[in-house]
Each structure stands twice: as structure tokens, then as C-alpha cells.
């Protein structure tokens, strides 16, 4: 495949089209992609697909599916492995683009790019590890084989907060196991998605195997999730949209996987290393501007160390520099958009109204009109306060004071979400108990709630997740179908 002539020059005159069947598909309707550190900085103008465009992308993916499924595992390995290498080679360029587009601090942005490279390398290996089982039947003379085959056409819908890593951990396994794709990135971050698709084309991906359709979820997402010609949908985003995706998938009896957020607790007990706990809380709550589904948004602290721990947090918060995501010395970049910023401010105001005491949380002046918000810590809260129930998705954390471990565990589990949970303690008894009884898909002991390795599974419980786990070897459960065959050798 000859890579499409995607522009590598970004600016107000740069125009980017949808990619369907290896061809650029323009649109009269375009969105303007801007830099949240400086909204006057235009990155490019990106096509917005309509329902007919999505239908043509699905048709292209379906047409490409048989040949891609039949391609040898070594060829698929080579393409994914090369893509991983190309991503790593361009880590500086891609990291800068990601920071400019999404507002993630530059070092974090580059780290996300390298994570995507590792994901593609891992799933390159999975192409040749797609093993099954061969067993003797209980009936004489028969041999039973259990294998894993591609599903077919996968609809992939990704969020704006990890614009390269999350697409990578959905696209890589889908391709590794022989599926074709229609990919809809979040409309706030089309540039990162475009660059990723460009790299996969350069790596040798055949026409039609990966099709990019950009635009609003209300149009593109709906057309993708309501199509009877899509065999499975994987989605990461809000609870409300996730539930509608699940309902659409059920109506068509297709496979669905949804990751939908969290309200993650970090418990700090009296025997904890408070310095380490405070560092982890700052990392989990405020890095990536708090825009992570695994963020430590509820800090649950026992009374014996509450005041000391809060004082440590405030001291560390005061040392954080907020500013342009690509500027030297900046720890926290802007909120991703004006809409998200307004939502964060509304939650902070409501926390005050409900009796919380807020440290930080003010708008920060700059030379640009960037969406800069100082990290906010809300103390004096109750478990049922809005700030402790609803996901803010910004640099905002609340503190809940509890009497002891038993109350801490009860409060930690008192949420409709169940993605990640953490505890800081030097007690083997409490850490062991918490690992077993924390009602979350991922549990961290003496570590931030945010951040997992690329070679382990990712996912939650309750309202956080629906369907099989993502990443690592667990991904095969979603991206393949099981087949059992019998052979009578006689």
C-alpha cells in the first residue's frame, strides 16, 4: 500500500480528509482543531463524516476482511512490529503534536507515544501466539480442536484524553487477530489519530483494513454503532454514551466492549509513608490535568494522619507549575477545552456550596486564552457529596476523613464505579485485605491509582466497564471468536 498523502504540516491552511479504502475522502463540513494552551493556534481543519461516509467505510472494511484474515501471521507481525518502530522513531514529533492538540504536558505526551509503540510491538508478538487447544474427544476416534478466529469488522470509538495510547490498545489487537476496522477518534483530537493511521499505512497495512472516519459522535458514532454490518464495537468514553453503545449493540446482537470512567479511591492509613502517599496522590489526582479515568479523585484518609497528610498535599500543590503544555518546567497543562473547563469550575463551585473547603481551583492568567486551571483540593467533604459521587475529569480531588481501615474500605467501595483503587499502608494485613475486598478491576498498593503496564489487562467493574478486558493477552477474548472442530481420522 502506498501511504496516503497526509500533510505533515500543521496550521490553519492544513486540510485533512477521512481515509476509506486507502483513499482520501473529503467533506465540505470540517472541524477546526485548536491548541488548548493557545486556542488561536490552529492545528488543522479536519473532515467531518456523515452517515453515508461511515457506511462506505464499513463496506471497505468488510471487503478487505477476508484477505486480511487469511494473511499469514508472520506478515501481520511484520506490519505491527514496523508500526511500533516507526512510532518510537517519531516519539518527539508525535509527542509534540499530542501536547499541542490535547494539552498533555510534553514529557507525559512523549511517554504516551512510547506506550503506543510498546503496545504495537506486544501485539505483533501476539499474532504468532494465537494458540488453541487440541484434545482427545470422549468419543473414540475423534480429535477436538478449539481455535480463535477473527470476528470481522470492528468499530473503534476512542476518547480525547489518551489520543494515541487508547487507539493503539484497540487497533493493535484488532489487527493482530485478523480483523478490519472503522476507527472514529474523538473530535477534539483528530490530529493524533490521523498521524497514527498514517504510520500504519507506511508500515504496509493493506487498503481498507483500517478506515478513519472523523466527526461528532452524534453522527459518526451513531452510524457506526447502529450498523448491522459491524460485527463488534469497542468504546471508551462517558457513561451515558457507553450505555447507548451497549443498547445499540444488544439490538443487533453484536459483541461490545465499553470502558466508561471511574471515581477512584486512594486510601491512606495512619501507618503509611505519608511523603510517598502524598506524591502518589498528586500524581494520580493532578497529572495529565486530572483527565484520566484512573485518576485518584477521592482521597480517603484516617483521622490520625488527616491533617498532616492534607498539609503535605497543599505544600506539594503549591510547587506545581501550570501552563503551556510544551513549555519547559510546566507540570500540568491546560484543560482540554472550554466546555471541559466550565464543567470543572461548576463542580468546584458545587463542592463549595455543599460545604467543602477548596484550596486552589482558580483560573490562571496567561499571555494566551488557554484553559489553565490551578489544581483544586476539596477538604471537609462527606461521602455523599456530589464531588465524591460524580466523575469530574479534571484536576480536582476531594478528601474524605474516616475513623479507621474498616470505614475507609466501606467508603472506597461506596460508588457506582469500580475501575481502580489504591491504598497506602505498611501493614501486610490491611494491604492483603484491601487487594481482596476493594471492589475494583485494578488495585494498587503503595502506588498511584493511575498508570498500568502495557502487558497486563485493563478494566473495571460495576459502572466502569462492560465486556471483556482490554490490553495484553486478555484482549483476545474480545477480538476473536472461539471455534470448536472435530475430526474423525477413521
Short mmCIF file of C-alpha atoms in Angstrom, two decimals, residues 81-362:
data_model
loop_
_atom_site.label_atom_id
_atom_site.label_comp_id
_atom_site.label_asym_id
_atom_site.label_seq_id
_atom_site.Cartn_x
_atom_site.Cartn_y
_atom_site.Cartn_z
CA UNK A 81 6.21 -4.51 14.50
CA UNK A 82 7.20 -1.92 11.92
CA UNK A 83 4.41 0.39 13.06
CA UNK A 84 5.74 0.13 16.62
CA UNK A 85 9.23 1.02 15.41
CA UNK A 86 8.00 4.00 13.37
CA UNK A 87 6.03 5.35 16.34
CA UNK A 88 9.12 5.14 18.56
CA UNK A 89 11.30 6.81 15.93
CA UNK A 90 8.87 9.73 15.77
CA UNK A 91 8.26 9.99 19.51
CA UNK A 92 9.47 13.59 19.73
CA UNK A 93 7.36 14.75 16.79
CA UNK A 94 4.26 12.83 17.86
CA UNK A 95 4.67 13.86 21.49
CA UNK A 96 4.81 17.49 20.50
CA UNK A 97 1.69 17.08 18.35
CA UNK A 98 -0.17 15.33 21.16
CA UNK A 99 0.79 18.02 23.69
CA UNK A 100 -0.24 20.74 21.27
CA UNK A 101 -3.57 19.12 20.44
CA UNK A 102 -4.72 17.66 23.77
CA UNK A 103 -2.78 19.78 26.28
CA UNK A 104 -0.89 16.98 27.99
CA UNK A 105 2.45 18.10 29.47
CA UNK A 106 5.23 17.35 26.98
CA UNK A 107 7.05 14.59 28.89
CA UNK A 108 3.76 12.83 29.58
CA UNK A 109 2.78 13.19 25.91
CA UNK A 110 6.02 11.61 24.74
CA UNK A 111 5.57 8.85 27.31
CA UNK A 112 2.13 8.13 25.87
CA UNK A 113 3.61 7.86 22.38
CA UNK A 114 6.24 5.39 23.57
CA UNK A 115 3.48 3.42 25.29
CA UNK A 116 1.70 3.14 21.92
CA UNK A 117 4.91 1.85 20.37
CA UNK A 118 5.19 -0.82 23.06
CA UNK A 119 1.58 -1.84 22.53
CA UNK A 120 2.10 -2.41 18.80
CA UNK A 121 5.28 -4.37 19.49
CA UNK A 122 3.46 -6.53 22.06
CA UNK A 123 0.57 -7.33 19.74
CA UNK A 124 2.94 -8.01 16.88
CA UNK A 125 4.09 -10.90 19.05
CA UNK A 126 0.51 -11.94 19.77
CA UNK A 127 -0.07 -12.58 16.06
CA UNK A 128 2.15 -15.65 16.33
CA UNK A 129 0.95 -16.64 19.82
CA UNK A 130 -2.69 -17.13 18.87
CA UNK A 131 -2.68 -20.70 20.12
CA UNK A 132 -5.61 -23.04 20.60
CA UNK A 133 -6.10 -26.48 22.11
CA UNK A 134 -6.19 -29.99 20.71
CA UNK A 135 -7.75 -32.68 22.91
CA UNK A 136 -8.95 -36.22 22.54
CA UNK A 137 -12.71 -36.44 22.34
CA UNK A 138 -14.55 -38.58 24.84
CA UNK A 139 -15.81 -40.41 21.75
CA UNK A 140 -13.26 -42.88 20.35
CA UNK A 141 -11.58 -41.88 17.11
CA UNK A 142 -12.43 -38.16 17.29
CA UNK A 143 -10.00 -35.29 17.82
CA UNK A 144 -11.35 -31.95 19.10
CA UNK A 145 -9.67 -28.66 18.22
CA UNK A 146 -10.50 -25.31 19.84
CA UNK A 147 -9.25 -22.28 17.91
CA UNK A 148 -9.67 -18.49 17.82
CA UNK A 149 -10.75 -16.72 14.63
CA UNK A 150 -11.27 -13.05 13.68
CA UNK A 151 -14.66 -11.51 14.43
CA UNK A 152 -14.76 -9.44 11.22
CA UNK A 153 -15.35 -5.68 11.13
CA UNK A 154 -14.64 -3.82 14.38
CA UNK A 155 -15.97 -0.35 15.15
CA UNK A 156 -13.47 1.52 17.33
CA UNK A 157 -14.51 4.70 19.18
CA UNK A 158 -11.86 6.42 21.29
CA UNK A 159 -11.79 9.38 23.72
CA UNK A 160 -9.74 12.55 23.72
CA UNK A 161 -7.68 12.06 26.89
CA UNK A 162 -5.22 9.47 25.51
CA UNK A 163 -5.38 10.22 21.78
CA UNK A 164 -2.60 7.82 20.75
CA UNK A 165 -2.38 5.18 23.50
CA UNK A 166 -6.06 4.21 23.65
CA UNK A 167 -6.42 3.94 19.85
CA UNK A 168 -3.24 1.83 19.90
CA UNK A 169 -4.53 -0.62 22.51
CA UNK A 170 -7.72 -1.14 20.49
CA UNK A 171 -6.33 -1.05 16.94
CA UNK A 172 -3.27 -3.24 17.58
CA UNK A 173 -5.12 -6.31 18.92
CA UNK A 174 -7.91 -5.93 16.38
CA UNK A 175 -5.33 -6.10 13.58
CA UNK A 176 -3.19 -8.75 15.27
CA UNK A 177 -6.08 -11.19 15.36
CA UNK A 178 -7.11 -10.59 11.76
CA UNK A 179 -9.96 -8.07 11.99
CA UNK A 180 -10.60 -4.98 9.89
CA UNK A 181 -11.50 -1.63 11.40
CA UNK A 182 -13.59 1.51 11.13
CA UNK A 183 -11.96 3.98 13.53
CA UNK A 184 -13.69 7.05 14.94
CA UNK A 185 -11.46 9.21 17.19
CA UNK A 186 -12.78 11.91 19.49
CA UNK A 187 -13.45 15.08 17.54
CA UNK A 188 -11.23 17.13 19.88
CA UNK A 189 -8.10 15.15 18.89
CA UNK A 190 -8.16 14.15 15.21
CA UNK A 191 -4.50 15.04 14.54
CA UNK A 192 -3.06 12.30 16.73
CA UNK A 193 -5.42 9.74 15.20
CA UNK A 194 -4.51 10.90 11.71
CA UNK A 195 -0.81 10.55 12.42
CA UNK A 196 -1.31 7.03 13.77
CA UNK A 197 -3.25 5.94 10.69
CA UNK A 198 -0.55 7.48 8.52
CA UNK A 199 2.12 5.42 10.26
CA UNK A 200 0.16 2.19 9.85
CA UNK A 201 -0.19 2.91 6.14
CA UNK A 202 3.56 3.45 5.92
CA UNK A 203 4.10 0.19 7.78
CA UNK A 204 2.36 -1.63 4.92
CA UNK A 205 -1.23 -2.08 6.07
CA UNK A 206 -3.38 -3.03 3.04
CA UNK A 207 -6.10 -0.73 1.74
CA UNK A 208 -9.41 -0.94 3.58
CA UNK A 209 -8.08 -2.78 6.63
CA UNK A 210 -8.10 0.43 8.72
CA UNK A 211 -10.57 3.17 7.79
CA UNK A 212 -10.62 6.55 9.51
CA UNK A 213 -13.89 8.48 9.87
CA UNK A 214 -13.85 11.70 11.85
CA UNK A 215 -16.63 13.85 13.22
CA UNK A 216 -19.15 14.17 16.05
CA UNK A 217 -20.29 11.15 17.99
CA UNK A 218 -23.92 12.07 17.42
CA UNK A 219 -23.42 11.43 13.70
CA UNK A 220 -20.37 9.24 13.14
CA UNK A 221 -20.62 7.27 16.36
CA UNK A 222 -24.33 6.63 15.93
CA UNK A 223 -23.87 5.49 12.33
CA UNK A 224 -21.13 3.10 13.43
CA UNK A 225 -22.87 1.62 16.47
CA UNK A 226 -26.27 1.16 14.82
CA UNK A 227 -24.99 -0.58 11.70
CA UNK A 228 -25.92 -4.24 11.32
CA UNK A 229 -22.81 -4.68 9.15
CA UNK A 230 -20.39 -4.08 12.04
CA UNK A 231 -19.51 -7.25 13.93
CA UNK A 232 -18.24 -5.71 17.19
CA UNK A 233 -17.76 -2.30 18.81
CA UNK A 234 -15.15 -1.24 21.34
CA UNK A 235 -15.72 2.12 23.04
CA UNK A 236 -14.02 4.27 25.66
CA UNK A 237 -15.78 7.40 26.86
CA UNK A 238 -18.57 8.65 29.09
CA UNK A 239 -21.07 6.52 30.97
CA UNK A 240 -24.05 7.99 29.14
CA UNK A 241 -22.64 7.33 25.68
CA UNK A 242 -21.31 3.93 26.72
CA UNK A 243 -24.75 2.82 27.83
CA UNK A 244 -26.24 3.87 24.49
CA UNK A 245 -23.50 1.90 22.69
CA UNK A 246 -24.32 -1.17 24.79
CA UNK A 247 -28.03 -0.82 23.97
CA UNK A 248 -27.32 -0.46 20.23
CA UNK A 249 -25.05 -3.48 20.25
CA UNK A 250 -27.66 -5.56 22.07
CA UNK A 251 -30.26 -4.61 19.48
CA UNK A 252 -28.03 -6.05 16.74
CA UNK A 253 -26.70 -8.92 18.87
CA UNK A 254 -23.10 -7.91 18.29
CA UNK A 255 -20.17 -8.02 20.64
CA UNK A 256 -19.45 -4.84 22.64
CA UNK A 257 -16.72 -3.65 24.99
CA UNK A 258 -17.03 -0.38 26.92
CA UNK A 259 -14.73 1.49 29.31
CA UNK A 260 -16.69 4.31 30.94
CA UNK A 261 -14.80 6.05 33.70
CA UNK A 262 -14.18 5.93 37.41
CA UNK A 263 -14.35 7.66 40.77
CA UNK A 264 -11.22 6.09 42.13
CA UNK A 265 -10.35 5.96 45.85
CA UNK A 266 -6.87 6.27 47.28
CA UNK A 267 -6.90 5.16 50.93
CA UNK A 268 -4.19 6.49 53.27
CA UNK A 269 -3.86 4.76 56.63
CA UNK A 270 -2.09 6.02 59.74
CA UNK A 271 0.89 3.70 59.26
CA UNK A 272 1.56 4.85 55.70
CA UNK A 273 4.68 6.57 54.41
CA UNK A 274 2.93 9.95 54.13
CA UNK A 275 5.54 11.51 51.86
CA UNK A 276 5.18 8.68 49.35
CA UNK A 277 1.39 8.73 49.71
CA UNK A 278 1.24 12.47 49.04
CA UNK A 279 3.45 12.13 45.96
CA UNK A 280 1.18 9.37 44.63
CA UNK A 281 -1.94 11.41 45.35
CA UNK A 282 -0.52 14.43 43.49
CA UNK A 283 0.44 12.20 40.58
CA UNK A 284 -2.87 10.38 40.44
CA UNK A 285 -5.11 13.37 41.01
CA UNK A 286 -3.45 16.15 39.02
CA UNK A 287 -1.00 14.87 36.42
CA UNK A 288 -2.43 14.72 32.89
CA UNK A 289 -4.55 17.62 34.22
CA UNK A 290 -6.60 15.02 36.11
CA UNK A 291 -8.11 13.92 32.81
CA UNK A 292 -7.68 10.19 33.38
CA UNK A 293 -10.34 7.60 34.11
CA UNK A 294 -7.93 6.12 36.67
CA UNK A 295 -7.32 9.45 38.46
CA UNK A 296 -7.21 9.46 42.28
CA UNK A 297 -10.28 11.63 42.67
CA UNK A 298 -11.27 10.52 46.21
CA UNK A 299 -8.55 10.64 48.87
CA UNK A 300 -9.79 8.67 51.88
CA UNK A 301 -7.62 9.39 54.93
CA UNK A 302 -7.81 8.12 58.51
CA UNK A 303 -8.22 10.77 61.22
CA UNK A 304 -4.88 10.12 62.90
CA UNK A 305 -2.93 11.44 59.88
CA UNK A 306 -5.59 13.51 58.11
CA UNK A 307 -4.30 16.97 58.99
CA UNK A 308 -0.66 16.11 58.36
CA UNK A 309 -1.47 14.50 55.03
CA UNK A 310 -3.61 17.42 53.83
CA UNK A 311 -0.84 19.86 54.78
CA UNK A 312 1.63 17.81 52.73
CA UNK A 313 -0.72 17.84 49.75
CA UNK A 314 -1.15 21.60 49.87
CA UNK A 315 2.60 22.09 50.09
CA UNK A 316 3.18 19.91 47.04
CA UNK A 317 0.33 21.52 45.12
CA UNK A 318 1.87 24.95 45.63
CA UNK A 319 5.02 23.77 43.85
CA UNK A 320 3.17 22.64 40.70
CA UNK A 321 3.53 24.87 37.65
CA UNK A 322 0.51 25.13 35.35
CA UNK A 323 0.95 26.47 31.83
CA UNK A 324 1.53 25.80 28.15
CA UNK A 325 1.83 22.04 27.75
CA UNK A 326 5.00 22.38 25.65
CA UNK A 327 6.76 24.94 27.83
CA UNK A 328 9.79 23.97 29.89
CA UNK A 329 9.17 23.46 33.59
CA UNK A 330 5.41 23.03 33.28
CA UNK A 331 3.99 20.14 35.33
CA UNK A 332 0.34 20.47 34.35
CA UNK A 333 -1.04 21.63 31.02
CA UNK A 334 -4.41 23.15 30.20
CA UNK A 335 -7.83 21.57 30.47
CA UNK A 336 -8.64 20.12 27.06
CA UNK A 337 -11.45 22.53 26.08
CA UNK A 338 -13.58 25.44 27.21
CA UNK A 339 -16.51 23.08 27.72
CA UNK A 340 -14.48 20.82 29.98
CA UNK A 341 -13.07 23.81 31.87
CA UNK A 342 -16.59 25.10 32.56
CA UNK A 343 -17.59 21.66 33.83
CA UNK A 344 -14.61 21.57 36.19
CA UNK A 345 -15.45 25.03 37.55
CA UNK A 346 -19.08 24.04 38.05
CA UNK A 347 -18.04 21.04 40.16
CA UNK A 348 -15.68 23.19 42.24
CA UNK A 349 -18.47 25.72 42.85
CA UNK A 350 -20.88 22.97 43.83
CA UNK A 351 -18.35 21.50 46.24
CA UNK A 352 -18.18 24.87 48.00
CA UNK A 353 -21.96 25.09 48.09
CA UNK A 354 -22.17 21.66 49.71
CA UNK A 355 -19.75 22.68 52.48
CA UNK A 356 -16.34 21.74 51.11
CA UNK A 357 -13.30 23.93 51.62
CA UNK A 358 -11.43 24.46 48.35
CA UNK A 359 -7.71 25.07 48.04
CA UNK A 360 -6.69 26.13 44.54
CA UNK A 361 -9.13 25.72 41.67
CA UNK A 362 -8.74 29.23 40.32
#
